[in-house]
Each structure stands twice: as C-alpha cells, then as structure tokens.
Amino acid sequence: MLQKLKMIDYPSLKYCPVFKGIEEEEVKLLLKKVHFQIKNFSKNDVIVLAGDKVKNLYIILQGSVSGEIHDYSGNTIKIEDIEAPRPLATAFLFGSENSYPVTLVANTNVTILSLPVDEFLMLLQMNSVLLKNYLNSISSRTQFLSQKLHFLGIKTIKGKIAHFLLQKAGDRYHSVELKSTQQELADLFGVTRPSLARVFSEMQKERLIITERRTITIINKEKLNKLIRK
C-alpha cells in the first residue's frame, strides 16, 4: 500500500472534483484506510467498453481519456475528452443499470487510481466533504449528459455547429477561440473532416459566421438558434 501511495501526485489529486476542499494530508489518511490499485494504460488502449459493468471508481491521475460512442455503421462520435485529475463515470457507480455509457480510450499514456465501489462507499461514510463532492459530481455529470443528448438529437451538421458555437460564446460574447483541431471537431460532431470544412464554408458564405484561423466570430445569433431547431 505504501508503494501505491507514493505513486499518487497528491497536490494534483486535491483538484479532483471528488477530493475538492480536502487537505492533502487528509486525502493520504483516507486512502491508507482502503484498498485500491494503480493502473497504467498506453496511448490508444481501450480502458473500458460501453456496456461494461462499473465495479470501480476510476480517477485519472495522469493523462487524458476520450469518451466515445460507436454506432452500428462503425462511425465514432466523441462525447468528450477527460483529463487528469477527473473521475470517470461517477453517476454510474450505483443503481441497477450501473454500466459505462461510453467506451473510454486513452488519448495519451494514462495512469488511473482504481477504487472498488465498496471501498469508495467506506470513504463516503468517513468524510462528509467527500460525500458532498460526490453528490455534486453526480449532479454535474447528469446535467452534462442531458445537454449532450440534446446536442446529439440535433439532426443537421449546421445545427450542431450552431449549438456548439452558441454554447461556447454564451450570452456575452460573439467570438469563439477554437482549441480543438478540425479532426477533433469532426469527431465531436460525428462527421468526416471534409464534410465539416464544407459546412463551415457554407455558413461563412451565408454570413452566419466569420472564420479567421482558430477564431470564429458569430454574425447572427438569431439565425444560428433557428438552425438548432430545424
């Protein structure tokens, strides 16, 4: 156990939503009281498959993981990238349908803290801050998944791009700085890169947006909102 404890970057772990507000020494004391594993994965390794039972709380200690859905046609839709020190599938630890909703793939070399559900339950009973953090995490994930379902329900590529840009810009801004590559955006929208580039070009010709390298300026929010509802 001591060797495993030494492998954990505690200064980073305290920024994990589950351990938020808990002092580093307290986190160390809590983990000494339970059994856990440290798991390592290489880039592109499949960590879990959609439908696998959730038997452990996974917390990413190092690296980045991609949550993906694979449809019957073989297409891949990226749901999100999850980076250290985030937990995985917190909303699916308990309940009758506690299976992973997406396939998780390592974007980089990844190190994960694996806590069996029963051991994590013991921790929740030991520390009220940890319990509150976990409940907040469940609520946040439920809200995110609800928004994602709405996004996936939008039928057109233009509508999905409009939703993405309006969500990123919010009410106050009209410009969005893209941090993702065009391929990453294509994966997010579940389309090919040429299709995505064509739609961006069409939206620019229609004077809905202006694209300058990685900056996209929204010209007409009202028209973008109409695209979402089509």
Tab-separated table of N, CA, C and O in Angstrom, residues 26 57 61 75 129 208:
chain	number	residue	atom	x	y	z
A	26	GLU	N	-5.158	14.836	4.719
A	26	GLU	CA	-6.401	14.120	4.976
A	26	GLU	C	-6.690	13.108	3.867
A	26	GLU	O	-7.148	11.992	4.132
A	57	LEU	N	-14.463	3.004	-8.929
A	57	LEU	CA	-14.346	4.426	-9.245
A	57	LEU	C	-12.961	4.630	-9.839
A	57	LEU	O	-11.954	4.336	-9.196
A	61	LEU	N	-5.111	10.000	-12.863
A	61	LEU	CA	-4.004	10.665	-12.166
A	61	LEU	C	-3.086	11.389	-13.147
A	61	LEU	O	-2.551	12.446	-12.830
A	75	ASN	N	-19.355	4.295	-37.239
A	75	ASN	CA	-18.921	5.674	-37.013
A	75	ASN	C	-18.624	5.907	-35.536
A	75	ASN	O	-19.271	5.324	-34.663
A	129	VAL	N	-17.351	15.856	3.550
A	129	VAL	CA	-16.965	16.703	2.413
A	129	VAL	C	-16.862	15.853	1.148
A	129	VAL	O	-17.322	16.237	0.071
A	208	LEU	N	-23.297	33.866	-41.643
A	208	LEU	CA	-23.662	33.469	-40.276
A	208	LEU	C	-22.467	33.616	-39.343
A	208	LEU	O	-22.621	33.965	-38.171
